[in-house]
Short mmCIF file of C-alpha atoms and ligand atoms in Angstrom, two decimals:
data_model
loop_
_atom_site.label_atom_id
_atom_site.label_comp_id
_atom_site.label_asym_id
_atom_site.label_seq_id
_atom_site.Cartn_x
_atom_site.Cartn_y
_atom_site.Cartn_z
CA UNK A 970 2.28 30.40 -9.51
CA UNK A 971 2.24 26.78 -10.69
CA UNK A 972 4.18 23.87 -9.25
CA UNK A 973 4.49 20.17 -9.93
CA UNK A 974 6.43 17.46 -8.09
CA UNK A 975 6.65 13.86 -9.26
CA UNK A 976 8.12 10.78 -7.59
CA UNK A 977 8.93 7.32 -8.90
CA UNK A 978 9.24 5.79 -5.47
CA UNK A 979 11.58 5.31 -2.55
CA UNK A 980 13.93 2.36 -2.52
CA UNK A 981 16.84 0.63 -0.86
CA UNK A 982 19.08 0.24 -3.91
CA UNK A 983 22.05 2.60 -3.62
CA UNK A 984 20.96 4.72 -6.57
CA UNK A 985 17.90 5.10 -8.70
CA UNK A 986 18.12 3.54 -12.15
CA UNK A 987 18.39 5.66 -15.26
CA UNK A 988 15.16 4.28 -16.71
CA UNK A 989 13.30 5.27 -13.56
CA UNK A 990 14.78 8.78 -13.65
CA UNK A 991 13.79 9.10 -17.30
CA UNK A 992 10.21 7.95 -16.67
CA UNK A 993 9.91 10.37 -13.78
CA UNK A 994 11.30 13.25 -15.85
CA UNK A 995 8.95 12.52 -18.72
CA UNK A 996 6.02 12.39 -16.30
CA UNK A 997 7.04 15.82 -15.02
CA UNK A 998 7.15 17.17 -18.59
CA UNK A 999 3.71 15.78 -19.40
CA UNK A 1000 2.16 17.08 -16.20
CA UNK A 1001 3.81 20.46 -16.62
CA UNK A 1002 2.43 20.75 -20.14
CA UNK A 1003 -1.05 20.40 -18.66
CA UNK A 1004 -0.41 23.11 -16.05
CA UNK A 1005 1.29 25.45 -18.53
CA UNK A 1006 -1.66 25.09 -20.89
CA UNK A 1007 -4.03 26.29 -18.17
CA UNK A 1008 -5.09 22.82 -17.05
CA UNK A 1009 -6.00 21.97 -13.49
CA UNK A 1010 -3.74 20.49 -10.83
CA UNK A 1011 -6.01 17.43 -10.91
CA UNK A 1012 -5.47 16.95 -14.66
CA UNK A 1013 -1.73 17.43 -14.23
CA UNK A 1014 -1.23 14.84 -11.49
CA UNK A 1015 -3.35 12.27 -13.30
CA UNK A 1016 -1.40 12.83 -16.53
CA UNK A 1017 1.93 12.45 -14.73
CA UNK A 1018 0.90 9.32 -12.86
CA UNK A 1019 -0.68 7.57 -15.82
CA UNK A 1020 2.61 7.98 -17.69
CA UNK A 1021 4.46 6.32 -14.81
CA UNK A 1022 1.86 3.53 -14.76
CA UNK A 1023 3.06 2.73 -18.29
CA UNK A 1024 6.75 2.67 -17.32
CA UNK A 1025 7.93 -0.96 -16.96
CA UNK A 1026 10.63 -0.08 -14.43
CA UNK A 1027 8.28 1.62 -11.99
CA UNK A 1028 6.09 -0.20 -9.50
CA UNK A 1029 2.66 0.83 -10.80
CA UNK A 1030 0.44 -0.33 -13.65
CA UNK A 1031 2.54 -2.22 -16.21
CA UNK A 1032 5.65 -3.45 -14.41
CA UNK A 1033 4.17 -3.56 -10.93
CA UNK A 1034 5.56 -6.06 -8.44
CA UNK A 1035 3.88 -9.40 -7.81
CA UNK A 1036 2.11 -10.70 -4.73
CA UNK A 1037 3.06 -14.03 -3.15
CA UNK A 1038 0.59 -15.85 -5.37
CA UNK A 1039 2.22 -14.37 -8.48
CA UNK A 1040 -0.47 -11.86 -9.42
CA UNK A 1041 -0.49 -8.09 -9.74
CA UNK A 1042 -2.88 -6.21 -7.45
CA UNK A 1043 -2.85 -2.45 -7.96
CA UNK A 1044 -3.86 0.42 -5.66
CA UNK A 1045 -4.30 4.09 -6.60
CA UNK A 1046 -5.87 7.30 -5.34
CA UNK A 1047 -6.41 10.85 -6.48
CA UNK A 1048 -7.59 13.88 -4.49
CA UNK A 1049 -8.18 17.53 -5.26
CA UNK A 1050 -8.03 20.33 -2.76
CA UNK A 1051 -10.97 22.54 -3.75
CA UNK A 1052 -13.64 20.58 -1.90
CA UNK A 1053 -11.44 17.61 -0.96
CA UNK A 1054 -13.04 15.30 -3.51
CA UNK A 1055 -11.24 11.97 -3.68
CA UNK A 1056 -11.36 8.64 -5.50
CA UNK A 1057 -9.44 5.46 -4.77
CA UNK A 1058 -9.23 1.87 -5.99
CA UNK A 1059 -7.47 -1.14 -4.51
CA UNK A 1060 -6.68 -4.73 -5.46
CA UNK A 1061 -7.45 -4.18 -9.12
CA UNK A 1062 -5.98 -6.68 -11.56
CA UNK A 1063 -7.56 -5.75 -14.87
CA UNK A 1064 -6.88 -2.00 -15.11
CA UNK A 1065 -3.89 -0.62 -16.99
CA UNK A 1066 -4.33 2.84 -15.44
CA UNK A 1067 -5.87 2.58 -11.96
CA UNK A 1068 -5.37 6.32 -11.44
CA UNK A 1069 -7.86 7.03 -14.25
CA UNK A 1070 -10.49 4.94 -12.51
CA UNK A 1071 -9.76 6.66 -9.20
CA UNK A 1072 -10.37 9.92 -11.08
CA UNK A 1073 -13.70 8.60 -12.41
CA UNK A 1074 -14.76 7.76 -8.85
CA UNK A 1075 -13.78 11.25 -7.73
CA UNK A 1076 -15.84 12.77 -10.52
CA UNK A 1077 -18.88 10.58 -9.85
CA UNK A 1078 -18.78 11.51 -6.18
CA UNK A 1079 -20.89 8.66 -4.88
CA UNK A 1080 -18.12 6.65 -3.20
CA UNK A 1081 -14.50 7.40 -2.41
CA UNK A 1082 -13.03 3.89 -2.36
CA UNK A 1083 -13.81 0.71 -4.30
CA UNK A 1084 -11.78 -2.51 -4.18
CA UNK A 1085 -11.26 -5.56 -6.35
CA UNK A 1086 -13.94 -6.76 -8.74
CA UNK A 1087 -16.29 -3.96 -7.69
CA UNK A 1088 -13.76 -1.36 -8.82
CA UNK A 1089 -13.30 -3.17 -12.13
CA UNK A 1090 -17.06 -3.42 -12.66
CA UNK A 1091 -17.35 0.30 -11.99
CA UNK A 1092 -14.52 0.97 -14.47
CA UNK A 1093 -16.13 -1.15 -17.17
CA UNK A 1094 -19.46 0.61 -16.66
CA UNK A 1095 -17.62 3.89 -17.25
CA UNK A 1096 -16.24 2.60 -20.55
CA UNK A 1097 -12.76 1.62 -19.34
CA UNK A 1098 -11.31 -1.46 -21.05
CA UNK A 1099 -10.59 -4.41 -18.76
CA UNK A 1100 -7.31 -6.09 -19.63
CA UNK A 1101 -5.79 -9.53 -19.16
CA UNK A 1102 -4.07 -9.38 -15.72
CA UNK A 1103 -1.02 -11.12 -17.16
CA UNK A 1104 -0.49 -8.20 -19.53
CA UNK A 1105 0.60 -6.10 -16.52
CA UNK A 1106 3.48 -8.47 -15.73
CA UNK A 1107 6.93 -7.77 -17.18
CA UNK A 1108 9.38 -10.63 -17.77
CA UNK A 1109 11.65 -9.11 -15.10
CA UNK A 1110 8.90 -9.16 -12.48
CA UNK A 1111 7.97 -12.74 -13.35
CA UNK A 1112 11.62 -13.80 -13.11
CA UNK A 1113 12.00 -12.07 -9.74
CA UNK A 1114 8.89 -13.81 -8.46
CA UNK A 1115 10.14 -17.19 -9.69
CA UNK A 1116 13.47 -16.57 -7.95
CA UNK A 1117 11.70 -15.66 -4.73
CA UNK A 1118 9.56 -18.77 -4.95
CA UNK A 1119 12.65 -20.93 -5.33
CA UNK A 1120 14.46 -19.11 -2.52
CA UNK A 1121 12.12 -17.09 -0.29
CA UNK A 1122 15.09 -15.55 1.54
CA UNK A 1123 16.31 -13.92 -1.68
CA UNK A 1124 13.64 -11.29 -2.09
CA UNK A 1125 12.02 -10.69 1.23
CA UNK A 1126 8.79 -8.78 1.43
CA UNK A 1127 10.05 -5.26 1.84
CA UNK A 1128 8.59 -2.38 -0.04
CA UNK A 1129 11.28 -1.90 -2.65
CA UNK A 1130 10.12 -4.71 -4.85
CA UNK A 1131 12.87 -6.56 -6.67
CA UNK A 1132 15.40 -3.76 -6.35
CA UNK A 1133 13.32 -1.49 -8.57
CA UNK A 1134 11.69 1.76 -7.66
CA UNK A 1135 8.61 1.92 -5.49
CA UNK A 1136 5.25 3.58 -5.74
CA UNK A 1137 4.69 6.55 -8.08
CA UNK A 1138 2.97 9.83 -7.32
CA UNK A 1139 2.53 13.50 -8.17
CA UNK A 1140 1.38 16.69 -6.45
CA UNK A 1141 0.54 19.99 -8.12
CA UNK A 1142 -0.61 23.57 -7.62
CA UNK A 1143 -2.36 25.18 -10.59
CA UNK A 1144 -2.68 28.82 -11.60
CA UNK A 1145 -6.11 29.04 -9.96
CA UNK A 1146 -4.59 28.13 -6.58
CA UNK A 1147 -5.95 24.59 -6.43
CA UNK A 1148 -3.84 21.61 -5.36
CA UNK A 1149 -4.13 17.91 -6.16
CA UNK A 1150 -2.32 14.68 -5.39
CA UNK A 1151 -2.25 11.26 -7.05
CA UNK A 1152 -0.50 8.03 -6.07
CA UNK A 1153 -0.38 4.61 -7.75
CA UNK A 1154 1.37 1.39 -6.81
CA UNK A 1155 1.73 -2.36 -7.10
CA UNK A 1156 2.38 -2.44 -3.36
CA UNK A 1157 5.17 -4.63 -2.04
CA UNK A 1158 6.74 -7.73 -3.55
CA UNK A 1159 5.56 -11.00 -2.06
CA UNK A 1160 2.60 -9.36 -0.30
CA UNK A 1161 -0.36 -11.45 0.72
CA UNK A 1162 -3.14 -11.46 -1.84
CA UNK A 1163 -5.70 -8.93 -0.62
CA UNK A 1164 -3.18 -6.70 1.11
CA UNK A 1165 -3.88 -2.98 0.59
CA UNK A 1166 -1.13 -0.44 1.20
CA UNK A 1167 -1.07 3.23 2.06
CA UNK A 1168 -1.26 4.68 -1.45
CA UNK A 1169 -5.06 4.60 -1.88
CA UNK A 1170 -5.72 5.51 1.76
CA UNK A 1171 -6.56 9.19 2.03
CA UNK A 1172 -4.42 10.83 4.70
CA UNK A 1173 -1.82 8.05 4.60
CA UNK A 1174 -0.41 7.88 1.06
CA UNK A 1175 -2.36 10.68 -0.60
CA UNK A 1176 -3.87 13.99 0.56
CA UNK A 1177 -4.84 17.36 -0.94
CA UNK A 1178 -6.44 20.44 0.61
CA UNK A 1179 -6.35 23.94 -0.88
CA UNK A 1180 -6.02 25.38 2.63
CA UNK A 1181 -2.70 23.62 3.10
CA UNK A 1182 -1.20 21.71 0.17
CA UNK A 1183 -0.89 18.25 -1.33
CA UNK A 1184 1.17 15.17 -0.51
CA UNK A 1185 2.04 11.79 -2.01
CA UNK A 1186 4.00 9.21 -0.03
CA UNK A 1187 6.13 6.19 -0.86
CA UNK A 1188 7.77 3.50 1.24
CA UNK A 1189 6.68 1.05 3.88
CA UNK A 1190 2.90 1.11 3.47
CA UNK A 1191 2.00 -0.56 6.73
CA UNK A 1192 3.95 2.03 8.73
CA UNK A 1193 2.78 4.93 6.53
CA UNK A 1194 -0.82 4.01 7.36
CA UNK A 1195 -0.03 3.74 11.07
CA UNK A 1196 1.40 7.27 11.19
CA UNK A 1197 -0.95 8.71 8.52
CA UNK A 1198 2.13 10.17 6.87
CA UNK A 1199 0.49 12.49 4.33
CA UNK A 1200 -1.69 13.98 7.03
CA UNK A 1201 1.28 14.39 9.37
CA UNK A 1202 3.02 16.46 6.71
CA UNK A 1203 0.01 18.43 5.46
CA UNK A 1204 -1.15 19.51 8.92
CA UNK A 1205 2.30 20.99 9.52
CA UNK A 1206 2.14 22.78 6.17
CA UNK A 1207 -1.30 24.10 7.08
CA UNK A 1208 0.17 25.74 10.16
CA UNK A 1209 2.67 27.60 7.94
CA UNK A 1210 5.68 25.32 8.16
CA UNK A 1211 7.84 25.12 5.04
CA UNK A 1212 7.28 21.88 3.10
CA UNK A 1213 10.87 20.67 3.48
CA UNK A 1214 10.66 20.92 7.28
CA UNK A 1215 7.13 19.48 7.38
CA UNK A 1216 8.21 16.48 5.30
CA UNK A 1217 11.28 15.91 7.47
CA UNK A 1218 9.26 15.98 10.70
CA UNK A 1219 6.56 13.72 9.26
CA UNK A 1220 9.20 11.22 8.18
CA UNK A 1221 10.66 11.35 11.69
CA UNK A 1222 7.33 9.91 12.85
CA UNK A 1223 7.87 7.07 10.39
CA UNK A 1224 11.37 6.53 11.77
CA UNK A 1225 9.91 6.40 15.27
CA UNK A 1226 7.89 3.33 14.30
CA UNK A 1227 10.92 1.72 12.72
CA UNK A 1228 10.18 2.37 9.05
CA UNK A 1229 11.48 4.36 6.11
CA UNK A 1230 9.95 6.11 3.17
CA UNK A 1231 9.64 9.32 1.24
CA UNK A 1232 7.14 12.06 0.55
CA UNK A 1233 6.63 14.86 -1.96
CA UNK A 1234 4.80 18.03 -1.01
CA UNK A 1235 3.49 21.23 -2.52
CA UNK A 1236 1.98 23.94 -0.35
CA UNK A 1237 -0.68 26.52 -1.25
CA UNK A 1238 2.05 29.04 -2.10
CA UNK A 1239 3.79 26.71 -4.55
CA UNK A 1240 6.69 25.81 -2.29
CA UNK A 1241 7.74 22.21 -2.87
CA UNK A 1242 9.77 19.44 -1.23
CA UNK A 1243 10.86 15.86 -1.78
CA UNK A 1244 12.33 14.20 1.31
CA UNK A 1245 13.17 10.56 1.99
CA UNK A 1246 14.80 8.39 4.63
CA UNK A 1247 15.50 5.49 2.25
CA UNK A 1248 18.70 5.14 0.25
CA UNK A 1249 17.09 7.05 -2.58
CA UNK A 1250 13.85 8.36 -3.98
CA UNK A 1251 13.39 9.11 -7.66
CA UNK A 1252 11.76 12.52 -7.85
CA UNK A 1253 11.79 15.82 -9.73
CA UNK A 1254 9.96 19.15 -9.65
CA UNK A 1255 9.20 22.29 -11.56
CA UNK A 1256 7.57 25.57 -10.67
CA UNK A 1257 7.05 29.02 -12.12
N1 LIG B 391 3.83 2.41 -0.35
C1 LIG B 391 3.24 1.43 -1.16
C2 LIG B 391 2.74 0.29 -0.43
O1 LIG B 391 3.27 -0.05 0.62
O2 LIG B 391 1.81 -0.33 -0.89
#
């Protein structure tokens, strides 16, 4: 049994945009190709997420939302369920694919989480090209930031970032029975410089454990960290609960603290779910 679930983020717009649906679908195809070719769950989730980091309409990598000072600061994490290895980066400005650097940290195994310049220095030492931070900014994101600067009431600081989709993520089960999760994001529009969200925080935005399953979250990062959303869902799955029910109950904890979001799950049997309490979440899945 193999399974893959991909999300392009939760949002408050009434419907997800076509471009976001397309990027999500393509990410699923690319990740599935890895699984179908005998690749690992870890390879599959990284492949899916790095594609979405290239999609200008999704809030990760190129096209990510801007902080209040007009810069992009990216967060990402990846985790595999065999021995719960994990890697995460935060506040990176010069990486086109933060998820790849999170993967390099996971492989190195010395540290789980690096932030800012230290993460970029690590990436460069591993042979990753450092890019001009401005090359991550789309004209649409710059225009939205300019509009917000002129009229702060126009954009707010909620997680849906300029009406586009939110964070991206993927979870997978491979033929060997291993699970993995990856999540990548630009965070929230108008955030303070230096703010880190839930996505790179293991147990909040990202979690994988072969004894239970894998999860990737999207939505209000502050609240997701406070309820450790991924953990809330995965511990229910570990006890045998179906992913759909586990996701729904975990999101109820988010509701209890006054926030909304979404989560994708795969369990160790290949059962999957995508559940959200926002107006929409772009997501898709495949198994077999
Ligand atoms: N869920 C993404 C963030 O709040 O940063």
